[in-house]
Amino acid sequence: MGRLALVTGGTRGIGRAISTSLKSAGYRVVANYGGNDDAARTFTAETGIPAVKWDISDFAATDAALKAISAEHGPIDIVINNAGITRDAPLHKMSPEMWNDVIRINLTSCFNTARLVIDSMRERGFGRIVNIGSINGQAGQYGQANYAASKSGIHGFTKALAQEGAARGVTVNAIAPGYVDTDMVRSVPAPVLEKIVARIPAGRLGRAEDIARAVMFLVSDDADFITGSTISVNGGQHM
Ligand code: NAD
């Protein structure tokens, strides 16, 4: 039986590419989502991957969901912490809600899943946790103090947790995507997006599959001595 992977925010965008790549490679996959039920049903019909709705930033809800998933499918071997949001504004216009929502959904969610799987992974001597960070967590971005802090936090969380899992076969890594062509980036105004693409040495936005391929490597046995690393997947845009 293939290893069991949970992909948070796994029904669309980068998460969808990760879920379907894992399934194609023989992993068993469960996708979490937080939004549209019709879209999630279509995703399951198209991919054969079960989709389970809960708010990943809520520890108790995540605990209940992970218990139900494990009861049905067995222990979780792989967690891809992909769910994320933006709520952009310069700081002088950023409300406490905008700050808290982004930190909760992007960063606290990584604590929630990792905290709930770490004991089982350490006991079984195998685990893979891949956290999706961001170029904007490495370099910062105007209007994204909340988002940059959450993603920078993910990169630090990754390094710290890697040290706790390394001797027990649990690797923890991050990927820092550059700008990727998904709904998140399509909401950027066209003139701003043109300027962004002009700064990407590869001359194009990333594709969700570019990120999924890096995830596939990190979860594979080929990567079992790689932990605490952040892999930048950004077409050469090292800001
Ligand atoms: P997206 O908006 O298409 O997908 C985000 C996913 O997160 C959705 O499936 C959504 O349902 C889920 N989600 C949001 N809030 C949730 C919650 N409370 N509980 C459960 N699920 C929730 O975005 P995307 O571009 O595919 O982004 C995926 C990840 O990649 C995010 O973490 C994002 O920050 C990161 N990222 C994206 C880019 C980019 O350019 N698109 C660049 C760097 C990093």
mmCIF file of C-alpha atoms and ligand atoms in Angstrom:
data_model
loop_
_atom_site.group_PDB
_atom_site.id
_atom_site.type_symbol
_atom_site.label_atom_id
_atom_site.label_comp_id
_atom_site.label_asym_id
_atom_site.label_seq_id
_atom_site.Cartn_x
_atom_site.Cartn_y
_atom_site.Cartn_z
ATOM 1 C CA MET A 1 0.000 0.000 0.000
ATOM 2 C CA GLY A 2 1.341 3.466 -0.922
ATOM 3 C CA ARG A 3 2.228 6.013 1.715
ATOM 4 C CA LEU A 4 -0.596 8.286 2.877
ATOM 5 C CA ALA A 5 -0.243 12.010 2.142
ATOM 6 C CA LEU A 6 -2.344 14.908 3.420
ATOM 7 C CA VAL A 7 -2.261 18.069 1.295
ATOM 8 C CA THR A 8 -3.775 21.138 2.959
ATOM 9 C CA GLY A 9 -5.538 23.476 0.544
ATOM 10 C CA GLY A 10 -5.069 20.548 -1.803
ATOM 11 C CA THR A 11 -7.966 20.942 -4.231
ATOM 12 C CA ARG A 12 -6.869 23.922 -6.317
ATOM 13 C CA GLY A 13 -3.860 25.869 -7.533
ATOM 14 C CA ILE A 14 -0.490 24.624 -6.317
ATOM 15 C CA GLY A 15 -2.177 22.238 -3.867
ATOM 16 C CA ARG A 16 -4.106 20.545 -6.657
ATOM 17 C CA ALA A 17 -0.907 19.980 -8.662
ATOM 18 C CA ILE A 18 0.743 18.498 -5.570
ATOM 19 C CA SER A 19 -2.242 16.221 -4.823
ATOM 20 C CA THR A 20 -2.485 14.889 -8.375
ATOM 21 C CA SER A 21 1.294 14.440 -8.738
ATOM 22 C CA LEU A 22 1.391 12.411 -5.538
ATOM 23 C CA LYS A 23 -1.548 10.284 -6.671
ATOM 24 C CA SER A 24 0.039 9.650 -10.092
ATOM 25 C CA ALA A 25 3.207 8.480 -8.336
ATOM 26 C CA GLY A 26 1.260 5.885 -6.303
ATOM 27 C CA TYR A 27 0.792 7.713 -3.007
ATOM 28 C CA ARG A 28 -2.588 7.625 -1.313
ATOM 29 C CA VAL A 29 -3.797 11.223 -0.985
ATOM 30 C CA VAL A 30 -6.357 13.118 1.057
ATOM 31 C CA ALA A 31 -6.868 16.785 0.172
ATOM 32 C CA ASN A 32 -8.087 19.311 2.726
ATOM 33 C CA TYR A 33 -9.872 22.463 1.600
ATOM 34 C CA GLY A 34 -11.426 25.490 3.236
ATOM 35 C CA GLY A 35 -13.747 26.966 0.627
ATOM 36 C CA ASN A 36 -16.084 26.038 -2.183
ATOM 37 C CA ASP A 37 -17.894 22.672 -1.823
ATOM 38 C CA ASP A 38 -18.962 22.412 -5.487
ATOM 39 C CA ALA A 39 -15.382 22.986 -6.651
ATOM 40 C CA ALA A 40 -14.156 20.340 -4.203
ATOM 41 C CA ARG A 41 -16.760 17.836 -5.460
ATOM 42 C CA THR A 42 -15.631 18.472 -9.031
ATOM 43 C CA PHE A 43 -12.010 18.003 -7.935
ATOM 44 C CA THR A 44 -12.835 14.612 -6.394
ATOM 45 C CA ALA A 45 -14.855 13.547 -9.448
ATOM 46 C CA GLU A 46 -11.982 14.500 -11.767
ATOM 47 C CA THR A 47 -9.095 13.107 -9.720
ATOM 48 C CA GLY A 48 -10.525 10.350 -7.512
ATOM 49 C CA ILE A 49 -8.903 12.084 -4.518
ATOM 50 C CA PRO A 50 -11.104 12.500 -1.429
ATOM 51 C CA ALA A 51 -11.489 16.114 -0.301
ATOM 52 C CA VAL A 52 -12.260 16.955 3.324
ATOM 53 C CA LYS A 53 -13.397 20.391 4.446
ATOM 54 C CA TRP A 54 -12.206 21.984 7.649
ATOM 55 C CA ASP A 55 -10.549 25.187 8.780
ATOM 56 C CA ILE A 56 -6.871 24.268 8.982
ATOM 57 C CA SER A 57 -6.163 27.179 11.331
ATOM 58 C CA ASP A 58 -8.439 25.625 14.007
ATOM 59 C CA PHE A 59 -6.498 23.145 16.160
ATOM 60 C CA ALA A 60 -9.541 21.250 17.483
ATOM 61 C CA ALA A 61 -11.063 20.932 13.993
ATOM 62 C CA THR A 62 -7.726 19.723 12.614
ATOM 63 C CA ASP A 63 -7.408 17.198 15.446
ATOM 64 C CA ALA A 64 -10.881 15.794 14.725
ATOM 65 C CA ALA A 65 -10.242 15.660 10.970
ATOM 66 C CA LEU A 66 -6.864 13.948 11.271
ATOM 67 C CA LYS A 67 -8.320 11.356 13.658
ATOM 68 C CA ALA A 68 -11.104 10.613 11.151
ATOM 69 C CA ILE A 69 -8.624 10.387 8.253
ATOM 70 C CA SER A 70 -6.345 8.028 10.198
ATOM 71 C CA ALA A 71 -9.298 5.873 11.287
ATOM 72 C CA GLU A 72 -10.308 5.438 7.640
ATOM 73 C CA HIS A 73 -6.950 5.324 5.844
ATOM 74 C CA GLY A 74 -4.302 4.595 8.499
ATOM 75 C CA PRO A 75 -1.501 6.786 9.817
ATOM 76 C CA ILE A 76 -0.447 9.867 7.858
ATOM 77 C CA ASP A 77 3.088 9.515 6.447
ATOM 78 C CA ILE A 78 3.370 12.817 4.594
ATOM 79 C CA VAL A 79 1.969 16.289 5.267
ATOM 80 C CA ILE A 80 2.167 19.071 2.704
ATOM 81 C CA ASN A 81 1.302 22.346 4.439
ATOM 82 C CA ASN A 82 0.108 24.292 1.407
ATOM 83 C CA ALA A 83 -3.046 26.189 2.492
ATOM 84 C CA GLY A 84 -2.513 29.916 2.472
ATOM 85 C CA ILE A 85 -4.131 33.298 1.965
ATOM 86 C CA THR A 86 -3.155 36.902 1.343
ATOM 87 C CA ARG A 87 -4.800 39.982 2.888
ATOM 88 C CA ASP A 88 -2.655 42.772 1.493
ATOM 89 C CA ALA A 89 -2.404 46.360 2.698
ATOM 90 C CA PRO A 90 0.377 48.677 3.772
ATOM 91 C CA LEU A 91 0.763 48.436 7.523
ATOM 92 C CA HIS A 92 -0.880 51.792 8.234
ATOM 93 C CA LYS A 93 -4.054 50.367 6.656
ATOM 94 C CA MET A 94 -3.759 46.783 7.966
ATOM 95 C CA SER A 95 -6.354 45.811 10.567
ATOM 96 C CA PRO A 96 -5.610 43.390 13.410
ATOM 97 C CA GLU A 97 -8.006 40.956 11.675
ATOM 98 C CA MET A 98 -5.959 41.076 8.453
ATOM 99 C CA TRP A 99 -2.811 40.363 10.466
ATOM 100 C CA ASN A 100 -4.327 37.577 12.575
ATOM 101 C CA ASP A 101 -6.127 35.818 9.702
ATOM 102 C CA VAL A 102 -2.933 35.513 7.674
ATOM 103 C CA ILE A 103 -0.759 34.371 10.593
ATOM 104 C CA ARG A 104 -3.421 31.867 11.677
ATOM 105 C CA ILE A 105 -4.142 30.346 8.275
ATOM 106 C CA ASN A 106 -0.601 30.410 6.875
ATOM 107 C CA LEU A 107 1.577 29.742 9.928
ATOM 108 C CA THR A 108 -0.451 28.402 12.868
ATOM 109 C CA SER A 109 -1.923 25.819 10.486
ATOM 110 C CA CYS A 110 1.587 24.361 10.051
ATOM 111 C CA PHE A 111 1.903 24.009 13.821
ATOM 112 C CA ASN A 112 -1.538 22.366 13.975
ATOM 113 C CA THR A 113 -0.857 19.578 11.478
ATOM 114 C CA ALA A 114 2.754 18.997 12.519
ATOM 115 C CA ARG A 115 1.870 18.883 16.222
ATOM 116 C CA LEU A 116 -0.811 16.294 15.505
ATOM 117 C CA VAL A 117 1.307 13.943 13.342
ATOM 118 C CA ILE A 118 4.768 14.284 14.869
ATOM 119 C CA ASP A 119 4.412 11.642 17.613
ATOM 120 C CA SER A 120 3.137 9.001 15.204
ATOM 121 C CA MET A 121 5.842 9.816 12.622
ATOM 122 C CA ARG A 122 8.633 9.670 15.232
ATOM 123 C CA GLU A 123 7.290 6.385 16.634
ATOM 124 C CA ARG A 124 7.118 4.801 13.182
ATOM 125 C CA GLY A 125 10.546 6.161 12.175
ATOM 126 C CA PHE A 126 9.283 7.808 9.006
ATOM 127 C CA GLY A 127 7.690 11.113 8.143
ATOM 128 C CA ARG A 128 7.836 13.846 5.558
ATOM 129 C CA ILE A 129 6.610 17.373 6.223
ATOM 130 C CA VAL A 130 6.880 19.928 3.416
ATOM 131 C CA ASN A 131 5.830 23.495 4.165
ATOM 132 C CA ILE A 132 5.042 25.917 1.360
ATOM 133 C CA GLY A 133 6.761 29.195 2.171
ATOM 134 C CA SER A 134 7.295 32.035 -0.293
ATOM 135 C CA ILE A 135 9.786 34.277 -2.021
ATOM 136 C CA ASN A 136 8.031 37.071 -0.142
ATOM 137 C CA GLY A 137 8.944 35.418 3.158
ATOM 138 C CA GLN A 138 12.585 35.551 2.042
ATOM 139 C CA ALA A 139 12.634 39.060 0.603
ATOM 140 C CA GLY A 140 9.578 40.865 1.984
ATOM 141 C CA GLN A 141 7.037 42.664 -0.202
ATOM 142 C CA TYR A 142 5.296 46.031 -0.014
ATOM 143 C CA GLY A 143 1.808 45.637 1.442
ATOM 144 C CA GLN A 144 2.489 42.135 2.745
ATOM 145 C CA ALA A 145 3.904 42.567 6.260
ATOM 146 C CA ASN A 146 1.435 39.922 7.490
ATOM 147 C CA TYR A 147 2.076 37.481 4.619
ATOM 148 C CA ALA A 148 5.871 37.944 4.677
ATOM 149 C CA ALA A 149 5.919 37.412 8.458
ATOM 150 C CA SER A 150 3.834 34.236 8.122
ATOM 151 C CA LYS A 151 6.040 32.789 5.368
ATOM 152 C CA SER A 152 9.285 33.818 7.058
ATOM 153 C CA GLY A 153 7.864 32.128 10.156
ATOM 154 C CA ILE A 154 7.316 28.978 8.111
ATOM 155 C CA HIS A 155 10.964 28.966 7.047
ATOM 156 C CA GLY A 156 12.095 29.245 10.704
ATOM 157 C CA PHE A 157 9.552 26.664 11.891
ATOM 158 C CA THR A 158 10.887 24.287 9.247
ATOM 159 C CA LYS A 159 14.495 24.616 10.423
ATOM 160 C CA ALA A 160 13.578 24.132 14.101
ATOM 161 C CA LEU A 161 11.264 21.155 13.608
ATOM 162 C CA ALA A 162 13.792 19.495 11.292
ATOM 163 C CA GLN A 163 16.183 19.261 14.240
ATOM 164 C CA GLU A 164 13.565 17.469 16.327
ATOM 165 C CA GLY A 165 12.710 14.884 13.670
ATOM 166 C CA ALA A 166 16.064 14.148 12.049
ATOM 167 C CA ALA A 167 17.179 11.265 14.269
ATOM 168 C CA ARG A 168 13.774 9.567 13.897
ATOM 169 C CA GLY A 169 13.461 9.524 10.111
ATOM 170 C CA VAL A 170 11.211 12.575 9.950
ATOM 171 C CA THR A 171 12.344 15.228 7.463
ATOM 172 C CA VAL A 172 10.927 18.739 7.450
ATOM 173 C CA ASN A 173 11.608 21.021 4.502
ATOM 174 C CA ALA A 174 10.139 24.088 2.884
ATOM 175 C CA ILE A 175 9.674 25.295 -0.645
ATOM 176 C CA ALA A 176 9.780 29.001 -1.402
ATOM 177 C CA PRO A 177 7.885 29.495 -4.664
ATOM 178 C CA GLY A 178 8.366 32.615 -6.710
ATOM 179 C CA TYR A 179 5.311 33.991 -8.482
ATOM 180 C CA VAL A 180 3.125 31.110 -9.683
ATOM 181 C CA ASP A 181 0.178 31.330 -12.079
ATOM 182 C CA THR A 182 -2.763 30.542 -9.749
ATOM 183 C CA ASP A 183 -5.887 32.368 -8.527
ATOM 184 C CA MET A 184 -3.720 34.012 -5.839
ATOM 185 C CA VAL A 185 -1.539 35.741 -8.445
ATOM 186 C CA ARG A 186 -4.365 36.305 -10.947
ATOM 187 C CA SER A 187 -5.876 38.700 -8.390
ATOM 188 C CA VAL A 188 -2.825 40.991 -8.817
ATOM 189 C CA PRO A 189 -3.652 43.952 -11.138
ATOM 190 C CA ALA A 190 -2.351 43.363 -14.707
ATOM 191 C CA PRO A 191 0.145 46.292 -14.797
ATOM 192 C CA VAL A 192 1.694 45.120 -11.501
ATOM 193 C CA LEU A 193 1.858 41.531 -12.795
ATOM 194 C CA GLU A 194 3.649 42.678 -15.969
ATOM 195 C CA LYS A 195 6.325 44.320 -13.821
ATOM 196 C CA ILE A 196 6.634 41.165 -11.730
ATOM 197 C CA VAL A 197 7.137 38.943 -14.796
ATOM 198 C CA ALA A 198 9.711 41.395 -16.195
ATOM 199 C CA ARG A 199 11.824 40.746 -13.072
ATOM 200 C CA ILE A 200 11.755 36.917 -13.452
ATOM 201 C CA PRO A 201 14.967 35.816 -15.244
ATOM 202 C CA ALA A 202 13.169 32.783 -16.734
ATOM 203 C CA GLY A 203 10.730 35.215 -18.376
ATOM 204 C CA ARG A 204 7.530 33.579 -17.159
ATOM 205 C CA LEU A 205 5.448 32.954 -14.076
ATOM 206 C CA GLY A 206 5.940 29.633 -12.329
ATOM 207 C CA ARG A 207 3.466 26.832 -12.980
ATOM 208 C CA ALA A 208 1.865 24.867 -10.161
ATOM 209 C CA GLU A 209 3.595 21.771 -11.575
ATOM 210 C CA ASP A 210 7.014 23.423 -11.061
ATOM 211 C CA ILE A 211 6.290 23.493 -7.333
ATOM 212 C CA ALA A 212 4.775 20.000 -7.296
ATOM 213 C CA ARG A 213 7.936 18.514 -8.835
ATOM 214 C CA ALA A 214 10.054 19.925 -5.999
ATOM 215 C CA VAL A 215 7.592 18.472 -3.476
ATOM 216 C CA MET A 216 7.810 15.076 -5.180
ATOM 217 C CA PHE A 217 11.577 15.076 -4.732
ATOM 218 C CA LEU A 218 11.418 16.109 -1.058
ATOM 219 C CA VAL A 219 8.938 13.363 -0.131
ATOM 220 C CA SER A 220 10.894 10.677 -1.999
ATOM 221 C CA ASP A 221 13.457 8.318 -0.488
ATOM 222 C CA ASP A 222 16.087 10.119 -2.599
ATOM 223 C CA ALA A 223 15.733 13.104 -0.240
ATOM 224 C CA ASP A 224 16.047 11.247 3.052
ATOM 225 C CA PHE A 225 19.228 13.151 4.082
ATOM 226 C CA ILE A 226 17.714 16.557 3.247
ATOM 227 C CA THR A 227 16.019 18.247 6.178
ATOM 228 C CA GLY A 228 15.656 21.816 7.421
ATOM 229 C CA SER A 229 16.172 23.114 3.881
ATOM 230 C CA THR A 230 14.208 25.666 1.929
ATOM 231 C CA ILE A 231 14.273 25.087 -1.816
ATOM 232 C CA SER A 232 13.590 28.210 -3.877
ATOM 233 C CA VAL A 233 11.570 27.483 -7.025
ATOM 234 C CA ASN A 234 11.394 30.845 -8.703
ATOM 235 C CA GLY A 235 12.822 30.963 -12.243
ATOM 236 C CA GLY A 236 15.962 32.661 -10.966
ATOM 237 C CA GLN A 237 14.253 35.550 -9.163
ATOM 238 C CA HIS A 238 16.472 35.658 -6.081
ATOM 239 C CA MET A 239 15.540 39.027 -4.604
HETATM 240 P P1 NAD B 1 -4.919 29.341 -3.921
HETATM 241 O O1 NAD B 1 -5.591 30.535 -3.367
HETATM 242 O O2 NAD B 1 -5.270 28.875 -5.289
HETATM 243 O O3 NAD B 1 -5.065 28.101 -2.935
HETATM 244 C C1 NAD B 1 -5.034 28.245 -1.546
HETATM 245 C C2 NAD B 1 -5.685 27.036 -0.919
HETATM 246 O O4 NAD B 1 -5.708 27.219 0.505
HETATM 247 C C3 NAD B 1 -7.131 26.825 -1.363
HETATM 248 O O5 NAD B 1 -7.317 25.469 -1.682
HETATM 249 C C4 NAD B 1 -7.952 27.171 -0.119
HETATM 250 O O6 NAD B 1 -9.151 26.410 0.012
HETATM 251 C C5 NAD B 1 -6.981 26.811 0.978
HETATM 252 N N1 NAD B 1 -7.306 27.485 2.234
HETATM 253 C C6 NAD B 1 -7.340 28.820 2.489
HETATM 254 N N2 NAD B 1 -7.734 29.020 3.756
HETATM 255 C C7 NAD B 1 -7.956 27.802 4.309
HETATM 256 C C8 NAD B 1 -8.360 27.357 5.589
HETATM 257 N N3 NAD B 1 -8.632 28.216 6.597
HETATM 258 N N4 NAD B 1 -8.473 26.025 5.803
HETATM 259 C C9 NAD B 1 -8.203 25.144 4.816
HETATM 260 N N5 NAD B 1 -7.802 25.502 3.584
HETATM 261 C C10 NAD B 1 -7.685 26.828 3.344
HETATM 262 O O7 NAD B 1 -3.367 29.701 -3.816
HETATM 263 P P2 NAD B 1 -2.037 29.045 -4.423
HETATM 264 O O8 NAD B 1 -1.398 30.075 -5.243
HETATM 265 O O9 NAD B 1 -2.278 27.696 -4.980
HETATM 266 O O10 NAD B 1 -1.172 28.945 -3.080
HETATM 267 C C11 NAD B 1 -0.835 27.739 -2.435
HETATM 268 C C12 NAD B 1 0.291 28.044 -1.445
HETATM 269 O O11 NAD B 1 1.434 28.532 -2.143
HETATM 270 C C13 NAD B 1 -0.072 29.123 -0.425
HETATM 271 O O12 NAD B 1 0.487 28.791 0.833
HETATM 272 C C14 NAD B 1 0.622 30.357 -0.978
HETATM 273 O O13 NAD B 1 0.912 31.296 0.029
HETATM 274 C C15 NAD B 1 1.867 29.738 -1.567
HETATM 275 N N6 NAD B 1 2.522 30.566 -2.576
HETATM 276 C C16 NAD B 1 1.867 30.922 -3.716
HETATM 277 C C17 NAD B 1 2.523 31.713 -4.649
HETATM 278 C C18 NAD B 1 1.870 32.126 -5.919
HETATM 279 O O14 NAD B 1 2.475 32.948 -6.632
HETATM 280 N N7 NAD B 1 0.713 31.627 -6.296
HETATM 281 C C19 NAD B 1 3.838 32.133 -4.408
HETATM 282 C C20 NAD B 1 4.472 31.757 -3.241
HETATM 283 C C21 NAD B 1 3.798 30.964 -2.331
#
